[in-house]
CSV table of C-alpha atoms in Angstrom, one decimal:
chain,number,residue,atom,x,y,z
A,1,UNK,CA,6.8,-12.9,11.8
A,2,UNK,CA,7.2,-9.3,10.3
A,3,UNK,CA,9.6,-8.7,7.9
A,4,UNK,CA,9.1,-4.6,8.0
A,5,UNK,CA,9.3,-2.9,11.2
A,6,UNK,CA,8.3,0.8,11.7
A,7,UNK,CA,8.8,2.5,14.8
A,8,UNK,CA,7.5,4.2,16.5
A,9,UNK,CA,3.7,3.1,15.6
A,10,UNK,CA,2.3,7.1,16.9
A,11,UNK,CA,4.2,10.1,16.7
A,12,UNK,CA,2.7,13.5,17.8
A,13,UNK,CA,5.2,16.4,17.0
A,14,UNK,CA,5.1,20.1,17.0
A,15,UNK,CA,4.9,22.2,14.1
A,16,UNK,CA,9.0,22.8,13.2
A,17,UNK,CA,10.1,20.0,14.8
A,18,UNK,CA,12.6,17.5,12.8
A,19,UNK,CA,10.6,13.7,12.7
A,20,UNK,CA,12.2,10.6,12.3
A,21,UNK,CA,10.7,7.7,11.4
A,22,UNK,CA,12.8,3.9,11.2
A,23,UNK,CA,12.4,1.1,9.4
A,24,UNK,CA,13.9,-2.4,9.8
A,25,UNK,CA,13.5,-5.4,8.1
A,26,UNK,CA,14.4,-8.9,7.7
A,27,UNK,CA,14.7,-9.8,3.8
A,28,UNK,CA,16.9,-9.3,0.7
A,29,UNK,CA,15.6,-6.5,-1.6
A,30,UNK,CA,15.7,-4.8,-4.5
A,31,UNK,CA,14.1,-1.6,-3.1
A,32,UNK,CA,12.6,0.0,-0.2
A,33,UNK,CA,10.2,2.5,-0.3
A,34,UNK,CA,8.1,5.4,1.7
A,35,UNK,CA,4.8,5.5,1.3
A,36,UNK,CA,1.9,8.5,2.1
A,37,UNK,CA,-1.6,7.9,3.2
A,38,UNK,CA,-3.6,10.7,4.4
A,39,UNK,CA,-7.2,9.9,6.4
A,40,UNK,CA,-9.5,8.8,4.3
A,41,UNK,CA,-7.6,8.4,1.0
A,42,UNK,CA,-5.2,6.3,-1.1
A,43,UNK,CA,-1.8,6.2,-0.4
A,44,UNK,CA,0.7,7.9,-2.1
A,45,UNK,CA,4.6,6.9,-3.0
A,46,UNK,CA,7.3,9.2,-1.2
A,47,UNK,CA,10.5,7.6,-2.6
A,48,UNK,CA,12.4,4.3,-4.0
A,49,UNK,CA,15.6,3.6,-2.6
A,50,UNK,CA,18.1,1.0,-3.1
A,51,UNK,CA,21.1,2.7,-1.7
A,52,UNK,CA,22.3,6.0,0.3
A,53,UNK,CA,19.8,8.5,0.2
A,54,UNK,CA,16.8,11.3,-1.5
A,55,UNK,CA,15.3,14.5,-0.6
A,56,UNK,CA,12.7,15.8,-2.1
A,57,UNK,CA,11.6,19.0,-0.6
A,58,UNK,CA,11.5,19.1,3.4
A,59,UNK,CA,11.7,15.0,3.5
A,60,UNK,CA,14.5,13.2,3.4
A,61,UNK,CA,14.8,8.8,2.9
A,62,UNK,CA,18.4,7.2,3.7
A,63,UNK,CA,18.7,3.6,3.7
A,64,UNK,CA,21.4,1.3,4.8
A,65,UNK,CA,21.9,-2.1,3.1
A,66,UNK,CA,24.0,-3.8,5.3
A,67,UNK,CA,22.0,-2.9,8.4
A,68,UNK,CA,19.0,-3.5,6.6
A,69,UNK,CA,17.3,-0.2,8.0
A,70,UNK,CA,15.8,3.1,6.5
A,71,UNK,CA,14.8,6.5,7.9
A,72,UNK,CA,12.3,8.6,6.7
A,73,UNK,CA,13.0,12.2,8.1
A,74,UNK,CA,10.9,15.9,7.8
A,75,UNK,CA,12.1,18.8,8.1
A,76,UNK,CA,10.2,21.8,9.5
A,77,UNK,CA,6.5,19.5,10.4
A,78,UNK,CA,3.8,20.8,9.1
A,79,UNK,CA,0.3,20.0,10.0
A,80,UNK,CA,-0.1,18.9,6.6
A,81,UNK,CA,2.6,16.3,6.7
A,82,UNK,CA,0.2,14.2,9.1
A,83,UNK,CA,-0.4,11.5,7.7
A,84,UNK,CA,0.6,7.6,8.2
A,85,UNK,CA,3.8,7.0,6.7
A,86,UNK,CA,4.0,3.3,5.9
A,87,UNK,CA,7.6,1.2,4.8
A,88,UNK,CA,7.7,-0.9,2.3
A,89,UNK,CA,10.1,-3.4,0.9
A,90,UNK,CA,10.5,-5.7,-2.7
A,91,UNK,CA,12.5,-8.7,-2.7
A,92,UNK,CA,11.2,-9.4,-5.9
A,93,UNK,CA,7.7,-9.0,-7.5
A,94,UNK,CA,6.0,-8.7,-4.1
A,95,UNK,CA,6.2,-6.2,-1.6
A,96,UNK,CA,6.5,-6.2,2.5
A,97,UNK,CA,5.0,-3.7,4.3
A,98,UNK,CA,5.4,-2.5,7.4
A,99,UNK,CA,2.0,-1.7,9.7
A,100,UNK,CA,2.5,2.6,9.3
A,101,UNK,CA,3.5,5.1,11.7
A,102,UNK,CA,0.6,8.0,12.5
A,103,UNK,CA,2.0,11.1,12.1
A,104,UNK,CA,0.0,14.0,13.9
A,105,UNK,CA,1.9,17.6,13.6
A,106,UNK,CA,0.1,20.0,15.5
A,107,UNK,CA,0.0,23.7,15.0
B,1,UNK,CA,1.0,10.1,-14.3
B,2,UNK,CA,-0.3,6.7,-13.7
B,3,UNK,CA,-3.7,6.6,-12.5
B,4,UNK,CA,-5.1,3.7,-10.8
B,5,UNK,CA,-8.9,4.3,-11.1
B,6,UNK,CA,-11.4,2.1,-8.2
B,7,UNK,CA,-14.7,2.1,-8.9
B,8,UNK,CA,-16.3,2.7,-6.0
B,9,UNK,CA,-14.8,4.5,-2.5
B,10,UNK,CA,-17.3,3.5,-0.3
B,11,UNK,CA,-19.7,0.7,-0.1
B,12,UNK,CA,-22.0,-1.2,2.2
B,13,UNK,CA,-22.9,-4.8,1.5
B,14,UNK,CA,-25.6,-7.0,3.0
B,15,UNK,CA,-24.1,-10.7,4.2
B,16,UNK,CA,-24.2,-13.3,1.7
B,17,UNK,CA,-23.6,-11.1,-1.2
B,18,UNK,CA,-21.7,-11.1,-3.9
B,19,UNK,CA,-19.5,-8.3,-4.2
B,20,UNK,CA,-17.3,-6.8,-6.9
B,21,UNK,CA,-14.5,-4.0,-6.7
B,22,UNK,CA,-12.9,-3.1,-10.0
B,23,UNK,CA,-9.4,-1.0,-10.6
B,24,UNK,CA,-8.4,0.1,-13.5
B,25,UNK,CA,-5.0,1.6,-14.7
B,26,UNK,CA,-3.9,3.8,-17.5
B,27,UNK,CA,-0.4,2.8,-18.2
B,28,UNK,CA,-0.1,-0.5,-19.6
B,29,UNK,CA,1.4,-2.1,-16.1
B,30,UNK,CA,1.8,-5.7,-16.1
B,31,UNK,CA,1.9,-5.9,-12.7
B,32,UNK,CA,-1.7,-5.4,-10.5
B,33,UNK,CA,-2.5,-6.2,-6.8
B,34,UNK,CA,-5.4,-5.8,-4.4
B,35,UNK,CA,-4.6,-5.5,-1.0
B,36,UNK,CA,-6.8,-4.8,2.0
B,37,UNK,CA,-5.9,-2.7,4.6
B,38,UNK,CA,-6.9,-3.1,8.8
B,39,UNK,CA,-5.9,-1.3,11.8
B,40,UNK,CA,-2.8,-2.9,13.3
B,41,UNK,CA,-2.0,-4.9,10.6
B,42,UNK,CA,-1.0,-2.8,7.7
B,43,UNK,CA,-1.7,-3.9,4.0
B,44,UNK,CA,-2.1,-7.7,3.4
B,45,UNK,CA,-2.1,-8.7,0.0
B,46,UNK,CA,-5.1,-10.8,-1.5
B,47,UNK,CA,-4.4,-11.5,-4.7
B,48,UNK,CA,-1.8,-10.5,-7.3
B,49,UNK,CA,-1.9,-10.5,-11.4
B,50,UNK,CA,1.6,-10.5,-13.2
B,51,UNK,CA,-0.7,-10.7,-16.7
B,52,UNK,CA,-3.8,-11.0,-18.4
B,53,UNK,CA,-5.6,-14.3,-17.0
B,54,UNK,CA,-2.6,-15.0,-14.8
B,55,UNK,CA,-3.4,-14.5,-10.8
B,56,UNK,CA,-1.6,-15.5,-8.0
B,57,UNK,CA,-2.7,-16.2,-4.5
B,58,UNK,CA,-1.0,-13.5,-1.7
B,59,UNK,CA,-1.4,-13.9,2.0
B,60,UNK,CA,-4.9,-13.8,2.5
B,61,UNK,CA,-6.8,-15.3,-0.7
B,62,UNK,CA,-9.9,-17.0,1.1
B,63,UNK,CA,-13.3,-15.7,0.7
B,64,UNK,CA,-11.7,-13.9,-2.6
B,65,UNK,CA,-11.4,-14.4,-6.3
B,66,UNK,CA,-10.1,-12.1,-8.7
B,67,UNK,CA,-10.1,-11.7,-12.3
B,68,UNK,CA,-8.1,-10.0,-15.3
B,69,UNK,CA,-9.5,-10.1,-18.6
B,70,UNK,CA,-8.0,-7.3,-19.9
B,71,UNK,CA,-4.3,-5.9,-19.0
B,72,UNK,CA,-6.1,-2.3,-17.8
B,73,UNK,CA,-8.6,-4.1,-15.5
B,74,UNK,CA,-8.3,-6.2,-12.1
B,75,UNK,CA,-11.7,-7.1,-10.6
B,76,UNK,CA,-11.7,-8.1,-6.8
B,77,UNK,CA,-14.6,-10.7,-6.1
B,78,UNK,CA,-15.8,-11.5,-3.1
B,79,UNK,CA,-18.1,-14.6,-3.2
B,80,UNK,CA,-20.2,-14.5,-0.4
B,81,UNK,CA,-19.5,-11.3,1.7
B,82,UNK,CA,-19.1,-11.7,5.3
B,83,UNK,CA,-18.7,-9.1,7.8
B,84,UNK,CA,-15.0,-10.2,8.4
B,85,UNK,CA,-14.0,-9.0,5.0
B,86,UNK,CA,-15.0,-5.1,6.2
B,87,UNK,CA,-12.2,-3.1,5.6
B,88,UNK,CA,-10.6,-1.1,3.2
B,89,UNK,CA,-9.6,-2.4,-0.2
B,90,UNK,CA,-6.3,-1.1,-2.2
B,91,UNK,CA,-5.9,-1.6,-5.7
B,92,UNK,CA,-2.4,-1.2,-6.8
B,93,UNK,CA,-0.2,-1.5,-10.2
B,94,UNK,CA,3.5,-1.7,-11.2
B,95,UNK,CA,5.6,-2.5,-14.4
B,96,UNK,CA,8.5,-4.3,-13.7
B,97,UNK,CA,10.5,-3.3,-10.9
B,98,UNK,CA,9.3,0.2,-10.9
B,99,UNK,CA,7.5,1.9,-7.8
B,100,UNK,CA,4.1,0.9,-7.2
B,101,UNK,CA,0.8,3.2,-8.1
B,102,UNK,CA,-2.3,3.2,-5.8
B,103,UNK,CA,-5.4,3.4,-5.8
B,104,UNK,CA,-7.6,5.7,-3.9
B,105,UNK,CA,-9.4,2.4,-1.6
B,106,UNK,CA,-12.4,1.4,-1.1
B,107,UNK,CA,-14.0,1.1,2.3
B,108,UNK,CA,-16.0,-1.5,2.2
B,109,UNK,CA,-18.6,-2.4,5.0
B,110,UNK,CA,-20.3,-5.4,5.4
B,111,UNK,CA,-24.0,-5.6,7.6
């Protein structure tokens, strides 16, 4: 049983294009977050939410409580945003986390 | 910023031995996890540390020990390496209910 749920698992885009990525889960929480990892190396936090939405520069997190669902979205891809984007989610001390969607933008 | 400092990123281990991973982190975080990390099925957490001396089992504990002497520190032990328990190793910290800080992995082979 998974209580994060990222689609889609692979994404291959175009450098411009708008990405979505979608999270679901299953728990109460506190927070959700977006996480970074690039190949090879440690992962980075992207945002916190625990309601509406944030932008920070070209990406954009919104979440929905009652729906229990999150979108990561990028503006304008850029090679550099490949990556795997992985959810995450705190009910309380722990965290959930979803298994990452690859991101590959290509120029 | 926080850092959260592992000591080694790569490392290759002979079966049988005993193998150590440290973190470290700069902030005073109460809060410190080790997590490893396997194709298909994202980041399973091993152990968890709320304080110093405290440790708490997570999803996948066997074959591992941890230990905390000190708030800064979180040593991942692995007792008797196997070549099952190849694959990358996360260190990760947090005070309170603020966003976790990771580590920068280490990927861990076992012959």
């Amino acid at each position: 049983k998974n209580e994060v749920e990222q689609s889609p698992q692979n994404l291959t885009a175009q450098e411009g294009e708008f990405i979505t990525i979608n999270c679901s889960y299953s728990v109460g929480i506190s927070a959700l977050h977006w996480l970074q990892q690039h190949p090879g190396g440690g992962i980075v936090s992207l945002f916190m939410l625990s309601s509406g939405k944030k932008k920070h520069g070209r990406l954009i997190a919104t979440i929905n409580i009652q729906e229990k669902h999150s979108s990561l979205h990028i503006t304008a891809s850029h090679p550099r945003d490949s990556a795997v984007y992985i959810c995450a989610v705190s009910p309380g001390n722990q965290f959930y986390f979803g298994t990452g969607t690859s991101l590959t933008v290509i120029p | 910023d926080v850092k959260v400092t592992q000591s080694s990123r790569y490392l290759v281990k002979r079966t049988g031995e005993k193998v150590f991973l440290e973190c470290v982190q700069d902030m005073d975080h109460e809060n410190m996890f080790w997590y490893r990390q396997d194709p298909g099925l994202g980041l399973r957490l091993i152990y968890f540390s709320y304080d110093v001396k405290m440790k708490e089992k997570g999803d996948i504990p066997e074959g591992y020990s941890v230990s905390r002497e000190k708030k800064e520190r979180f040593s991942l032990i692995l007792e008797s390496a196997s070549t099952n328990q190849t694959s990358m190793y996360l260190c990760a910290s947090r005070t309170g209910q603020g966003g976790y800080t990771f580590g920068s992995g280490t990927r861990l082979t076992v012959v």
